[in-house]
Coordinates of C-alpha atoms in Angstrom, one line a residue:
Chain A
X1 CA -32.3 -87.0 -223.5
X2 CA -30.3 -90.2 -222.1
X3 CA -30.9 -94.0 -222.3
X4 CA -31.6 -95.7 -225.6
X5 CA -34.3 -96.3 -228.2
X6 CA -33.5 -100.0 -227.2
X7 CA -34.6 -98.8 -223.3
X8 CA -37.0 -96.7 -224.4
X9 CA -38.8 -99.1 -226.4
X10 CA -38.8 -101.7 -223.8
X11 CA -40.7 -99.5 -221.4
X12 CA -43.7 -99.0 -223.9
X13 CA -44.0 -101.8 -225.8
X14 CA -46.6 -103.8 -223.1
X15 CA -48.4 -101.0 -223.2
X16 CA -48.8 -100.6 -227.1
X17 CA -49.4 -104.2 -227.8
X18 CA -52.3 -104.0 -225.5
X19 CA -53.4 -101.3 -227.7
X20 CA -52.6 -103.3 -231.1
X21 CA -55.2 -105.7 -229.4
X22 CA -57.6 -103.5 -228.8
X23 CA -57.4 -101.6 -232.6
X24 CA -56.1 -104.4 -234.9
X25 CA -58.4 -105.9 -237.8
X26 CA -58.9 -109.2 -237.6
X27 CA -56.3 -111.5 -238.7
X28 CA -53.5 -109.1 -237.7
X29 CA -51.6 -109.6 -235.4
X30 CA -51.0 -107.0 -232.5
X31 CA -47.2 -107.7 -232.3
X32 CA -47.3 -107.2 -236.7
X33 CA -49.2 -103.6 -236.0
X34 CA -46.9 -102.3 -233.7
X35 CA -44.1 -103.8 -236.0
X36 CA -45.3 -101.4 -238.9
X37 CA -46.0 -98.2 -236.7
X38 CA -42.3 -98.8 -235.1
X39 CA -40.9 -98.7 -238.7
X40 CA -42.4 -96.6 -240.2
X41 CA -41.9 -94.2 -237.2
X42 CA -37.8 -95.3 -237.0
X43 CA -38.1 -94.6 -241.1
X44 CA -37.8 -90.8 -240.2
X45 CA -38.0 -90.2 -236.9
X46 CA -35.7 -92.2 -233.7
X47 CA -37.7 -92.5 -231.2
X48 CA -35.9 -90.2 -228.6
X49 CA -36.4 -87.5 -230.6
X50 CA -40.2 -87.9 -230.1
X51 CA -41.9 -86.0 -227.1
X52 CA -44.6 -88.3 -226.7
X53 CA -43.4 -92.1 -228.6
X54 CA -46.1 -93.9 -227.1
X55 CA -48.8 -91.1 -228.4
X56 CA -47.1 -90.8 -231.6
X57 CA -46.9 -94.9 -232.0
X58 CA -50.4 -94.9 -231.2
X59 CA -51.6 -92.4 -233.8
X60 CA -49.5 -94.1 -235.7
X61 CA -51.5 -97.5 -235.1
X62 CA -55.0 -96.3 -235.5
X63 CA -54.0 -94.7 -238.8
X64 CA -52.3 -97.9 -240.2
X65 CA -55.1 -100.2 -239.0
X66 CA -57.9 -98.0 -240.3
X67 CA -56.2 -97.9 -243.8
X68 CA -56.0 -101.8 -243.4
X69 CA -59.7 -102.2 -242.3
X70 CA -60.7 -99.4 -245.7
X71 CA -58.9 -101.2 -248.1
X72 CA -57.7 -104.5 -246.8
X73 CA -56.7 -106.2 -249.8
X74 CA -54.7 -103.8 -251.2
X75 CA -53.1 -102.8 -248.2
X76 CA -52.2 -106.3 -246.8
X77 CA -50.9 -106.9 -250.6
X78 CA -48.7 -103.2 -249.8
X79 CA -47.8 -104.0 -246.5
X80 CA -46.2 -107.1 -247.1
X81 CA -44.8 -108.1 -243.6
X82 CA -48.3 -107.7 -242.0
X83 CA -49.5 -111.8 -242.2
X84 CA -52.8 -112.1 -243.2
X85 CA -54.2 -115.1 -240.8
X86 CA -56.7 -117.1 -241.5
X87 CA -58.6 -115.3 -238.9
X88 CA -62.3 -114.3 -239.2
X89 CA -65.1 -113.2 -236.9
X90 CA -66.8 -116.5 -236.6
X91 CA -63.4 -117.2 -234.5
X92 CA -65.0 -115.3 -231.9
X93 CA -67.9 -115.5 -229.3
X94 CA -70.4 -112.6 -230.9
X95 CA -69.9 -110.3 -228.1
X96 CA -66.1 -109.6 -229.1
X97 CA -66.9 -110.3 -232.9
X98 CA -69.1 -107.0 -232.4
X99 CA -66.4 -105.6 -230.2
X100 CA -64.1 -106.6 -233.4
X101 CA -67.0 -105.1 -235.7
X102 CA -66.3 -101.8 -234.9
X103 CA -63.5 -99.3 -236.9
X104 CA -60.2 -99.1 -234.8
X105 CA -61.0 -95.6 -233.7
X106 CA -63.8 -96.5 -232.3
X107 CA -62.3 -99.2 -230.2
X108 CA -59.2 -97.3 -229.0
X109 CA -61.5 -94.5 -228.0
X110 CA -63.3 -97.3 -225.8
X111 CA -60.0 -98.4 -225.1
X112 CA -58.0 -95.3 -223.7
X113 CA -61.1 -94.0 -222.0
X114 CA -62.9 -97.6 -220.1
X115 CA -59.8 -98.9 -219.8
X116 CA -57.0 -96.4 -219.4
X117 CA -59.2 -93.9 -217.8
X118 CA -58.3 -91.1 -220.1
X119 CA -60.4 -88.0 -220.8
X120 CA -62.1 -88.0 -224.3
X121 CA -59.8 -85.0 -224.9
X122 CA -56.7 -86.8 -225.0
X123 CA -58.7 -89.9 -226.9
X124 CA -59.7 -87.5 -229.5
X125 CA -55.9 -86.1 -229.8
X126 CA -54.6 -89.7 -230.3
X127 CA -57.3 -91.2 -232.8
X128 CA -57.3 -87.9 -234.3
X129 CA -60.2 -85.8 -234.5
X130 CA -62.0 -83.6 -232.4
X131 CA -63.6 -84.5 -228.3
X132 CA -67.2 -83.4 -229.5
X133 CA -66.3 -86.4 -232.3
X134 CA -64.5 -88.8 -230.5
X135 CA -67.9 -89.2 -227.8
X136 CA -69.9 -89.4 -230.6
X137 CA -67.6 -92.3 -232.1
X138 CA -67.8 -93.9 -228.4
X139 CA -71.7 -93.3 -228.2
X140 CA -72.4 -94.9 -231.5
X141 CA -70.0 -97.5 -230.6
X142 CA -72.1 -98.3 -227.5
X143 CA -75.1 -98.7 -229.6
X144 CA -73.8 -101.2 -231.6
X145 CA -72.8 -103.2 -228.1
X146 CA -76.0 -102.6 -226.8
X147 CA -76.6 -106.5 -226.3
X148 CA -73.8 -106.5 -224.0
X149 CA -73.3 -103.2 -222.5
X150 CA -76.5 -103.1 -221.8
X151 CA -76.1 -101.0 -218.4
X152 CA -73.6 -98.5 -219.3
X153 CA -75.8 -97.6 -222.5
X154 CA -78.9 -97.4 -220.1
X155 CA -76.7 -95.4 -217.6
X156 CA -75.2 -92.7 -220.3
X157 CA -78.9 -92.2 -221.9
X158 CA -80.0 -91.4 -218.4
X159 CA -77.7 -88.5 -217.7
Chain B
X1 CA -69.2 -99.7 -217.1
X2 CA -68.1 -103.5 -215.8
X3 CA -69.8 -104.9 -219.0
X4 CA -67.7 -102.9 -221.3
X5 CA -64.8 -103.1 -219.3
X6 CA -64.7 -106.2 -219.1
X7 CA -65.2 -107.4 -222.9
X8 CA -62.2 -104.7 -223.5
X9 CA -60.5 -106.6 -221.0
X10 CA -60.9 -109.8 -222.9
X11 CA -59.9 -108.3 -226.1
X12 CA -56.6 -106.7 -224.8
X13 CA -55.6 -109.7 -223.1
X14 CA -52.8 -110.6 -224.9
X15 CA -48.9 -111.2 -223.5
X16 CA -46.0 -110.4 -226.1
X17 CA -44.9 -113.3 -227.7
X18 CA -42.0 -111.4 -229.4
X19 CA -38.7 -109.6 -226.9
X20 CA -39.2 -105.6 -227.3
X21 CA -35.6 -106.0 -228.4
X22 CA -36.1 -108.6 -231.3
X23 CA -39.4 -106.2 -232.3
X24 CA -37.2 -103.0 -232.6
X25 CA -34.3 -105.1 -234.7
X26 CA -37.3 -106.3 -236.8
X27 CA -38.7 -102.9 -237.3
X28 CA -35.3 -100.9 -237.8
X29 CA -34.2 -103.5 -240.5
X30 CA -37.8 -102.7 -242.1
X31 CA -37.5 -99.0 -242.2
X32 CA -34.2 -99.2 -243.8
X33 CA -36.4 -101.3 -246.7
X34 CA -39.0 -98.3 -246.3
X35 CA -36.3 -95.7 -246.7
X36 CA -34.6 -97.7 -250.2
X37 CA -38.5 -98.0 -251.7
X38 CA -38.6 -94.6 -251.0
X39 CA -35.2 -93.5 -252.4
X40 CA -36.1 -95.4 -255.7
X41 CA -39.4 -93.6 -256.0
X42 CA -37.5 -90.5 -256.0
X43 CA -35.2 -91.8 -258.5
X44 CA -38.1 -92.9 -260.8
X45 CA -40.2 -89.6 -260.2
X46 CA -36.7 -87.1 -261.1
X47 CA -36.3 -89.3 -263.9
X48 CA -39.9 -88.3 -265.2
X49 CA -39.1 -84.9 -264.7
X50 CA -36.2 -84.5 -266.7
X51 CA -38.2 -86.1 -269.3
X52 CA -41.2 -84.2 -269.3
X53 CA -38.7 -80.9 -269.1
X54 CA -36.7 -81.6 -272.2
X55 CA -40.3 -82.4 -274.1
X56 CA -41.4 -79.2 -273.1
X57 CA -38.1 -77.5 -274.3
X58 CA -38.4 -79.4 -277.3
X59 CA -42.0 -78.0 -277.8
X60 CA -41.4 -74.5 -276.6
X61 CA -38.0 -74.3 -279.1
X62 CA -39.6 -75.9 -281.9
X63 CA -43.1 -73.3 -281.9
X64 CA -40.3 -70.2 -281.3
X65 CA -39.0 -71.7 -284.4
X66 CA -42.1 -71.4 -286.1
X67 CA -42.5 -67.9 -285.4
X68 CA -44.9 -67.9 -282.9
X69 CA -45.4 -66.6 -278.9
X70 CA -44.7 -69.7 -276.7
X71 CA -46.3 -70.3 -273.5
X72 CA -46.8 -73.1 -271.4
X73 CA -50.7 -72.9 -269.9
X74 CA -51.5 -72.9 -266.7
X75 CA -55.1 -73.7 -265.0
X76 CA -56.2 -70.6 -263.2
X77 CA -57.5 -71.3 -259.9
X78 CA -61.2 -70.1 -259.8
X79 CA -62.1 -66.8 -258.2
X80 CA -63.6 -66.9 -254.4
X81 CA -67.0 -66.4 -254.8
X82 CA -68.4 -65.5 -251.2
X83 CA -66.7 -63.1 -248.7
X84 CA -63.4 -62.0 -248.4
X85 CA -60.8 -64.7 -247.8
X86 CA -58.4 -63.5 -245.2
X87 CA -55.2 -65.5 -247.5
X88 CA -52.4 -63.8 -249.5
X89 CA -53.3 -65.8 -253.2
X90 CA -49.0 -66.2 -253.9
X91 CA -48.3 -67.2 -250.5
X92 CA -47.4 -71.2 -250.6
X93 CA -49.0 -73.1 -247.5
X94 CA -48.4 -76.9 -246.5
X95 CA -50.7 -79.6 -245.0
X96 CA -51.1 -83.0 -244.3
X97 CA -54.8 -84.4 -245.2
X98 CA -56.5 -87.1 -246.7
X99 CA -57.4 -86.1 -251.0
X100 CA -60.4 -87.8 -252.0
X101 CA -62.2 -87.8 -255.7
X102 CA -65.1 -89.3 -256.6
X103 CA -67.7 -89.5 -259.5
X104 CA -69.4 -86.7 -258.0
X105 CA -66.2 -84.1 -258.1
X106 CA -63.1 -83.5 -258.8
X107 CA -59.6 -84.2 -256.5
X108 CA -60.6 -82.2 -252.9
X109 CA -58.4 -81.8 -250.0
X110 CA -60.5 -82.8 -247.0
X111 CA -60.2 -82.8 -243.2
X112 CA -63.0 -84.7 -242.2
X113 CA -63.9 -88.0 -243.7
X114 CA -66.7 -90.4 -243.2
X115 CA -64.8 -93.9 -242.8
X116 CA -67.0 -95.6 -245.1
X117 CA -65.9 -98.1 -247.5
X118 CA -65.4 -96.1 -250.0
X119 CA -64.6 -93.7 -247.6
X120 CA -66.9 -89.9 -248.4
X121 CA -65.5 -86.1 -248.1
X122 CA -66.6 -82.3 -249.4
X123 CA -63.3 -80.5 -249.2
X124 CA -61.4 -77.7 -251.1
X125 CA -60.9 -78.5 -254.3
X126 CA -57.4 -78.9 -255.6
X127 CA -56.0 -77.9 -258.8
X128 CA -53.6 -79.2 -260.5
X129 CA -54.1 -82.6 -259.1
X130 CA -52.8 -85.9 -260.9
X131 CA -53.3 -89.3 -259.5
X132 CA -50.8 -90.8 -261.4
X133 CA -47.6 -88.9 -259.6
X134 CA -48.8 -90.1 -256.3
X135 CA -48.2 -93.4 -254.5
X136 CA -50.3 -95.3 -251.7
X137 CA -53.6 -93.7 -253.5
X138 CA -56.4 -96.5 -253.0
X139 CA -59.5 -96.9 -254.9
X140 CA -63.0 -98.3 -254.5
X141 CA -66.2 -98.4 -256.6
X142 CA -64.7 -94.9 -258.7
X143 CA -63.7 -93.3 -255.4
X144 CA -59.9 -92.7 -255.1
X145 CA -58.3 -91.3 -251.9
X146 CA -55.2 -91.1 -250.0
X147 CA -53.0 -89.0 -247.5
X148 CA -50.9 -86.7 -248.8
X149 CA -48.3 -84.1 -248.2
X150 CA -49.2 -80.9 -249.7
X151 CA -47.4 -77.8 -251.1
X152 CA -49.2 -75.3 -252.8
X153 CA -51.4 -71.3 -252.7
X154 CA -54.8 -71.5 -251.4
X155 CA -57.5 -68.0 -253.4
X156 CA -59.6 -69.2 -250.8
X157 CA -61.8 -71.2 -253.2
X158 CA -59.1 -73.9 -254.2
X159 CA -55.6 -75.3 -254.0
X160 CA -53.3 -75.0 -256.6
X161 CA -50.0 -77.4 -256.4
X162 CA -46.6 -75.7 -257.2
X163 CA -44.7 -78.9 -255.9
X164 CA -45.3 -82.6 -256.0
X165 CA -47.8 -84.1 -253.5
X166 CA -45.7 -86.6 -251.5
X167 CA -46.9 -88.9 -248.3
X168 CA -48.3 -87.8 -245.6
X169 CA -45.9 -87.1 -242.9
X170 CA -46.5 -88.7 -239.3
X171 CA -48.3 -86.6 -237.4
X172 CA -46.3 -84.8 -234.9
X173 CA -46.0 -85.6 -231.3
X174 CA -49.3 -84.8 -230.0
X175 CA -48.5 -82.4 -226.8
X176 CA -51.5 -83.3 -224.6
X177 CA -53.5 -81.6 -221.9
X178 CA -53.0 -81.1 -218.5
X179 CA -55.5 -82.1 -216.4
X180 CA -53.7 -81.1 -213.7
X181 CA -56.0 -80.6 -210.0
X182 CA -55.9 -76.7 -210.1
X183 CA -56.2 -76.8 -205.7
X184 CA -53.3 -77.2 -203.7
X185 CA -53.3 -80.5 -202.3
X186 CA -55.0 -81.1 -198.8
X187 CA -52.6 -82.4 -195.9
X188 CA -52.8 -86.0 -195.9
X189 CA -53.5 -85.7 -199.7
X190 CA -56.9 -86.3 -201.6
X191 CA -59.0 -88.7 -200.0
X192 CA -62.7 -90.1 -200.4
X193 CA -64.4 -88.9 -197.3
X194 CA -68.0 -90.7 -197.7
X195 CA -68.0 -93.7 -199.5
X196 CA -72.2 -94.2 -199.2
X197 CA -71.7 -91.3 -201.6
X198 CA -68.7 -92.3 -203.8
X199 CA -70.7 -94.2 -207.0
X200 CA -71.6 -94.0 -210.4
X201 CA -74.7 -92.8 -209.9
X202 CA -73.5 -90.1 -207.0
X203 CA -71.4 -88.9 -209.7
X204 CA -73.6 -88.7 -212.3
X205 CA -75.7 -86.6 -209.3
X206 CA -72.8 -84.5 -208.7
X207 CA -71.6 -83.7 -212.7
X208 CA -75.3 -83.0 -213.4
X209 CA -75.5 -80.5 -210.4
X210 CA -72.7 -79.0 -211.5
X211 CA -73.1 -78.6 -215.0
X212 CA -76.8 -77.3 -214.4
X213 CA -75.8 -74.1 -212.6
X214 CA -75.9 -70.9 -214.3
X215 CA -72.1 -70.1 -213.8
X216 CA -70.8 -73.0 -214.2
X217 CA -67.4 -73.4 -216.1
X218 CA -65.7 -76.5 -217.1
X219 CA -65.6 -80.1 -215.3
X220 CA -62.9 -82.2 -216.0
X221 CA -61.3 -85.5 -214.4
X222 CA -57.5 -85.9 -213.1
X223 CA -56.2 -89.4 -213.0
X224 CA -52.8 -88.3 -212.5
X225 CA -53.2 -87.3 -209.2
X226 CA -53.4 -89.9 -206.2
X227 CA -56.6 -90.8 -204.2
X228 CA -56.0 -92.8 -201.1
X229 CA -52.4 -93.1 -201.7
X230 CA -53.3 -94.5 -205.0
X231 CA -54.1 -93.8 -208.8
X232 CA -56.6 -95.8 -210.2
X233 CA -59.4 -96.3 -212.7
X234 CA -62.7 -93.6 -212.6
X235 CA -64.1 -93.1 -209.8
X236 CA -60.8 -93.0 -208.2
X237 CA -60.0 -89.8 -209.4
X238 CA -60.0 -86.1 -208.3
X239 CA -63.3 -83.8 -210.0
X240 CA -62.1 -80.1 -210.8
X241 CA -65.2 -78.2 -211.3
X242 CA -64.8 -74.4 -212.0
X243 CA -67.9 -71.9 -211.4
X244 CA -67.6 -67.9 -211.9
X245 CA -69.7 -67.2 -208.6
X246 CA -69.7 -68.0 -205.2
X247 CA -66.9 -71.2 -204.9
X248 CA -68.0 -71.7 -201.3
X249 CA -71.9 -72.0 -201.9
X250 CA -71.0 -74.1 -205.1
X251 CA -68.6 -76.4 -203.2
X252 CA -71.2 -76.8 -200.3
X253 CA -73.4 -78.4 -202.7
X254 CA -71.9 -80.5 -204.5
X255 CA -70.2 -81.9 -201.0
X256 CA -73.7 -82.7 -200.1
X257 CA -74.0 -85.6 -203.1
X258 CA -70.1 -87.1 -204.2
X259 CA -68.5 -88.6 -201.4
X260 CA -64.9 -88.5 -203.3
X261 CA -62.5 -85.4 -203.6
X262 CA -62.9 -83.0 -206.2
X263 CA -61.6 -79.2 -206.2
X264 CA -63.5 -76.3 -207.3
X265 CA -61.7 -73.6 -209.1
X266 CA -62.8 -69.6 -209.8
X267 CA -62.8 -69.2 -214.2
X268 CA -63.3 -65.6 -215.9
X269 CA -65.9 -67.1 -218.1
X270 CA -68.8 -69.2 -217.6
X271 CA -69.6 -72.3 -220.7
X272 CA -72.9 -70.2 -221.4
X273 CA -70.6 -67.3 -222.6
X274 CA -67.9 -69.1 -224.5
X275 CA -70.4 -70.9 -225.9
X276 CA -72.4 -67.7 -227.1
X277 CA -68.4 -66.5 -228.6
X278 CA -68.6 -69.9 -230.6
X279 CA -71.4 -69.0 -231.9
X280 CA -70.4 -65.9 -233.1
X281 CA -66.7 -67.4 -234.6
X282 CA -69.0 -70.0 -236.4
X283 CA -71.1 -67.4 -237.9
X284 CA -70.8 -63.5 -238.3
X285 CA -67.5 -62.5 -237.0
X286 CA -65.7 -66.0 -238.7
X287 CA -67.3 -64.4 -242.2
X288 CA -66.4 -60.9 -241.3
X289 CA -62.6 -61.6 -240.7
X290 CA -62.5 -64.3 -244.1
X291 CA -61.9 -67.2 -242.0
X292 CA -63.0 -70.2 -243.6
X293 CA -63.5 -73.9 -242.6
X294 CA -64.6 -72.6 -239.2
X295 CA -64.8 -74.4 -236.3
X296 CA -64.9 -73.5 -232.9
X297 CA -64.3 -75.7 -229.4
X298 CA -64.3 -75.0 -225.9
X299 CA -61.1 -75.7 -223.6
X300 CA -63.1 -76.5 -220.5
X301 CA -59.7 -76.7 -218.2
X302 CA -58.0 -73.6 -219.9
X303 CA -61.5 -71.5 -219.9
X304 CA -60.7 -70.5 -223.4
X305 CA -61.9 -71.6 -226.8
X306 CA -60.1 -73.0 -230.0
X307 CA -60.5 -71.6 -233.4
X308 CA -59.7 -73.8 -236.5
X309 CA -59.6 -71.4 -239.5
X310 CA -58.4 -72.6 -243.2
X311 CA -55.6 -70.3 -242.7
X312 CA -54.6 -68.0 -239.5
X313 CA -53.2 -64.7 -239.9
X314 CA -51.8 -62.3 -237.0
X315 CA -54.3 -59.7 -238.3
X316 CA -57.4 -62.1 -237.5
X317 CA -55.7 -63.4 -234.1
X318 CA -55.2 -59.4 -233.0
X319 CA -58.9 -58.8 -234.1
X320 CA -60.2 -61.9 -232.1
X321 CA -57.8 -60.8 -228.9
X322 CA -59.5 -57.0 -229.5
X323 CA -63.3 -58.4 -229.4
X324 CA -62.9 -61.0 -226.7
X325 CA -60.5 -60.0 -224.6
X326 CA -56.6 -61.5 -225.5
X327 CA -56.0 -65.1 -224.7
X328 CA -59.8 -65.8 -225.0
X329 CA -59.8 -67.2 -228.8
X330 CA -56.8 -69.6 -229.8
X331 CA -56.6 -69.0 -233.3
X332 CA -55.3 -72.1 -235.7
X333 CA -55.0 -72.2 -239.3
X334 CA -55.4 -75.7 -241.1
X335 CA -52.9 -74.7 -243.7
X336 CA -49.2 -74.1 -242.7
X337 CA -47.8 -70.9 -244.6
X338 CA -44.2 -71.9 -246.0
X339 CA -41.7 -69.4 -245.3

C-alpha cells in the first residue's frame, strides 16, 4: 500500500478525536486517548499494515477508556502520560454530565449510530460484542437520558 | 432523534489542539517506551524461569538420590461432565479474553462480562492459573481480572495452561459488513420520490410493514450509497428489504407508505426459519454435535446465520452444511487451535 503512516494518520485523526470526545472519561483528554490507542497500536502493529486503522484505533479506544473508567486509579497511575484533570461532572450542565455518566460503549454506540449513521452491526463490531447487545446497550442508554431524549425514547417504545 | 443528536453533537464538539503530525511523533516515541517495559518484563519473567528450573532439578536430583521415583505433579484438568465435547483434549488452542476470579470461584476465562465495578463473569474455568506471572491484572473488593493472551488444551470442562499467559493482543482489524444496495441503481440514481411520505414516522410505517409479513427476510440501511446526489445522515439513506414471496406485491406496499428509495431483494430463507435453525443450534443439535458456549445470530443482509461454538471443527461445520443446507450456518469457534 503507498503513502505514509504520517499521511495516513492525518486523514483519520479528526475523525478519532471526535470519537475520543464522545468515549473519554472525564478528566481525559480526547487528544491523550487517542495518544495511547496510537501507541500502543504503533507498539506492534504500523498502521499501513492495518486494514481498517480507524476501526482498529477505535476498538482500541473504547477498550482503553473502559479499563480507565473500571479501575481509574490504578490505571491513570499505569498509564502515566494520560493527565488526570481536575475535571469532574459538576463541570457540566446535567444533560451531558448524564451523557458523560454513561460507560464508553455505550456512548460510542450512540455515537457511531445517531451521529455517524452506522448500523448497530458495525457499532457492535467496533465496541465489541454482539448487534442483539450493542441495541440493548443503546436502549438502556436512552433510559438513563430519558430527561432529555425524551422523544426518541417515546418514539423507539412505540415501534 | 434531534434531542440526542444534538447533545452528542455538543459532546463531540471539540477541534484538535494538537498537529496529527506532532500526535504520531508523541505516540511513536511512547511505543518505543511500551516496547522497552515490555522487553524488561521478559527479561525479569526468563530470569524466574531459570530459577524455578534449577530448584526443580535440584529437587528432582536430590529425591533420585534418595532412592525414590521423582515426579513433578501436575493438576489434572477435571473430567467433562455433560455431553460429548466435540475438542481433541492434547490439542493446544489460543484466545484473547478477559480472566476474572472472584470470592465466589476460582480464575475463569470469560467472554462476556457485566462492566460493573468490580466487573462480574461465569466462564470456563482455567487451570493452572497464577496471578502473580501476569501483568496489568486489576483488583477490586476481592475480584481480580484482566485481558489476557492464552495458550493452553481445553477437555471441554476447563483450560489448562501449557505456556505463560501474556497480554491481550489488539484485536484484529475488524473486516466489516457490506451493506451494499443489492438493486442495480435506477437511471438518474436513488432518489426520494414523495417527500409527504419521507419521515420518521413513515419509516417506522414502512420497517413495521415490512418486518410483519410472513416472508419477510432481513432489512437493512445503506448509507454508503447516494440519495439525491448526496450521502447523508438517516433518513437519507437507501432501505433494502428482502421477502421470499412475491417482490412485486411486497414492493407495491411498502411504495404506498415511504416516500424515499429502498430496494427489495428475493432471499432463500425467510427470519421465521433462520430463527427456528437458531433455535435448534442453541439447543438440541448444538448438544448433539458437543458444541459448547453456543450462540447463534442472524446475518440479515447475508440470509445466513452465525454460530459461535467454544471450539469449531470441520466435522461439526460438514454436519451443520448437511442439515441446513451448505453456506446456511457459519460455524466459529471461540478458541483458536495452534498448529
Amino acid at each position: 500500500m503507498g503513502g505514509t503512516d504520517e499521511d495516513l494518520f492525518a486523514d483519520i485523526y479528526p475523525g478519532l478525536v471526535r470519537f475520543a470526545a464522545a468515549v473519554r472519561p472525564v478528566g481525559i483528554e480526547p487528544e491523550d486517548l487517542v495518544q495511547e490507542a496510537l501507541a500502543r497500536t504503533l507498539q506492534v502493529h504500523r498502521l499501513h499494515d492495518l486494514d481498517e486503522p480507524a476501526t482498529y484505533l477505535r476498538t482500541a479506544m473504547i477498550r482503553i477508556a473502559s479499563n480507565l473508567q473500571r479501575g481509574r486509579r490504578r490505571a491513570v497511575a499505569r498509564i502515566g502520560r494520560l493527565e488526570h484533570r481536575n475535571e469532574t461532572l459538576d463541570s457540566y450542565p446535567s444533560e451531558l454530565a448524564d451523557l458523560l455518566r454513561l460507560e464508553p460503549r455505550a456512548r460510542a454506540v450512540l455515537f457511531l449510530t445517531v451521529i455517524e449513521g452506522e448500523q448497530y452491526r458495525t457499532a457492535a463490531a467496533i465496541v465489541g460484542c454482539s448487534e442483539s447487545a450493542a441495541r440493548t446497550i443503546a436502549s438502556r442508554a436512552l433510559h438513563h437520558l430519558r430527561a432529555h431524549v425524551s422523544a426518541e425514547l417515546d418514539a423507539r417504545e412505540a415501534t | 432523534m434531534n434531542e440526542l443528536r444534538d447533545l452528542l453533537t455538543r459532546l463531540v464538539d471539540v477541534e484538535p489542539r494538537v498537529t496529527a503530525s506532532d500526535m504520531l511523533e508523541a505516540a511513536e516515541q511512547r511505543a518505543r517506551q511500551l516496547r522497552v517495559r515490555r522487553t524488561r518484563r521478559r527479561f525479569v519473567a526468563a530470569g524466574t524461569v531459570a530459577a524455578v528450573i534449577a530448584a526443580i532439578v535440584i529437587v528432582v536430583a536430590s529425591a533420585a538420590d534418595r532412592g525414590h521415583e521423582a515426579r513433578i505433579a501436575v493438576e489434572p484438568a477435571p473430567s467433562p461432565t455433560t455431553g460429548t465435547p466435540a475438542v481433541a483434549p492434547t490439542q493446544q488452542y489460543s484466545v484473547d479474553a478477559t480472566v476474572l476470579q472472584d470470592p465466589t470461584h476460582g480464575p475463569e476465562l470469560c467472554f462476556a462480562v457485566a462492566t460493573s465495578l468490580p466487573p462480574q463473569c461465569k466462564g470456563t474455568p482455567i487451570a493452572g492459573w497464577d496471578w502473580r506471572k501476569v501483568d496489568r491484572e486489576e483488583s477490586v473488593n476481592g475480584t481480580t481480572w484482566g485481558e489476557f493472551h492464552i495458550v493452553g488444551t481445553y477437555d471441554g470442562t476447563a483450560i489448562t495452561i501449557t505456556q505463560p499467559a501474556t497480554a491481550a493482543h489488539t484485536p484484529p482489524p475488524v473486516k466489516l459488513p457490506s451493506y451494499k444496495t443489492p438493486c442495480p441503481t435506477p437511471s438518474g440514481g436513488w432518489t426520494v420520490v414523495d417527500r409527504s411520505k419521507y419521515s420518521i414516522d413513515a419509516y417506522n410505517a414502512f420497517a413495521n410493514a415490512a418486518r410483519s409479513q410472513p416472508d419477510a427476510a432481513g432489512l437493512w440501511l445503506d448509507s454508503a450509497t447516494p440519495v439525491d446526489g448526496k450521502t447523508d445522515l438517516f433518513p437519507a439513506q437507501v432501505i433494502n428489504v428482502a421477502f421470499t414471496g412475491d417482490l412485486d406485491a411486497r414492493r407495491a406496499e411498502l411504495r404506498a407508505l415511504w416516500g424515499g428509495p429502498f430496494c427489495v431483494v428475493h432471499h432463500d430463507r425467510s427470519m421465521h426459519e433462520l430463527e427456528l435453525i437458531v433455535q435448534t443450534l442453541n439447543g438440541e443439535v448444538g448438544r448433539d454435535l458437543g458444541l459448547q458456549n453456543r450462540s447463534a445470530s442472524i446475518d440479515e443482509v447475508n440470509d445466513d446465520i452465525r454460530f459461535d461454538a467454544m471450539v469449531a471443527t470441520p466435522a461439526a461445520q460438514t454436519a451443520l452444511d448437511r442439515r441446513y443446507g451448505a453456506g446456511v450456518v457459519h460455524l466459529h469457534g471461540l478458541l483458536t487451535p495452534v498448529p
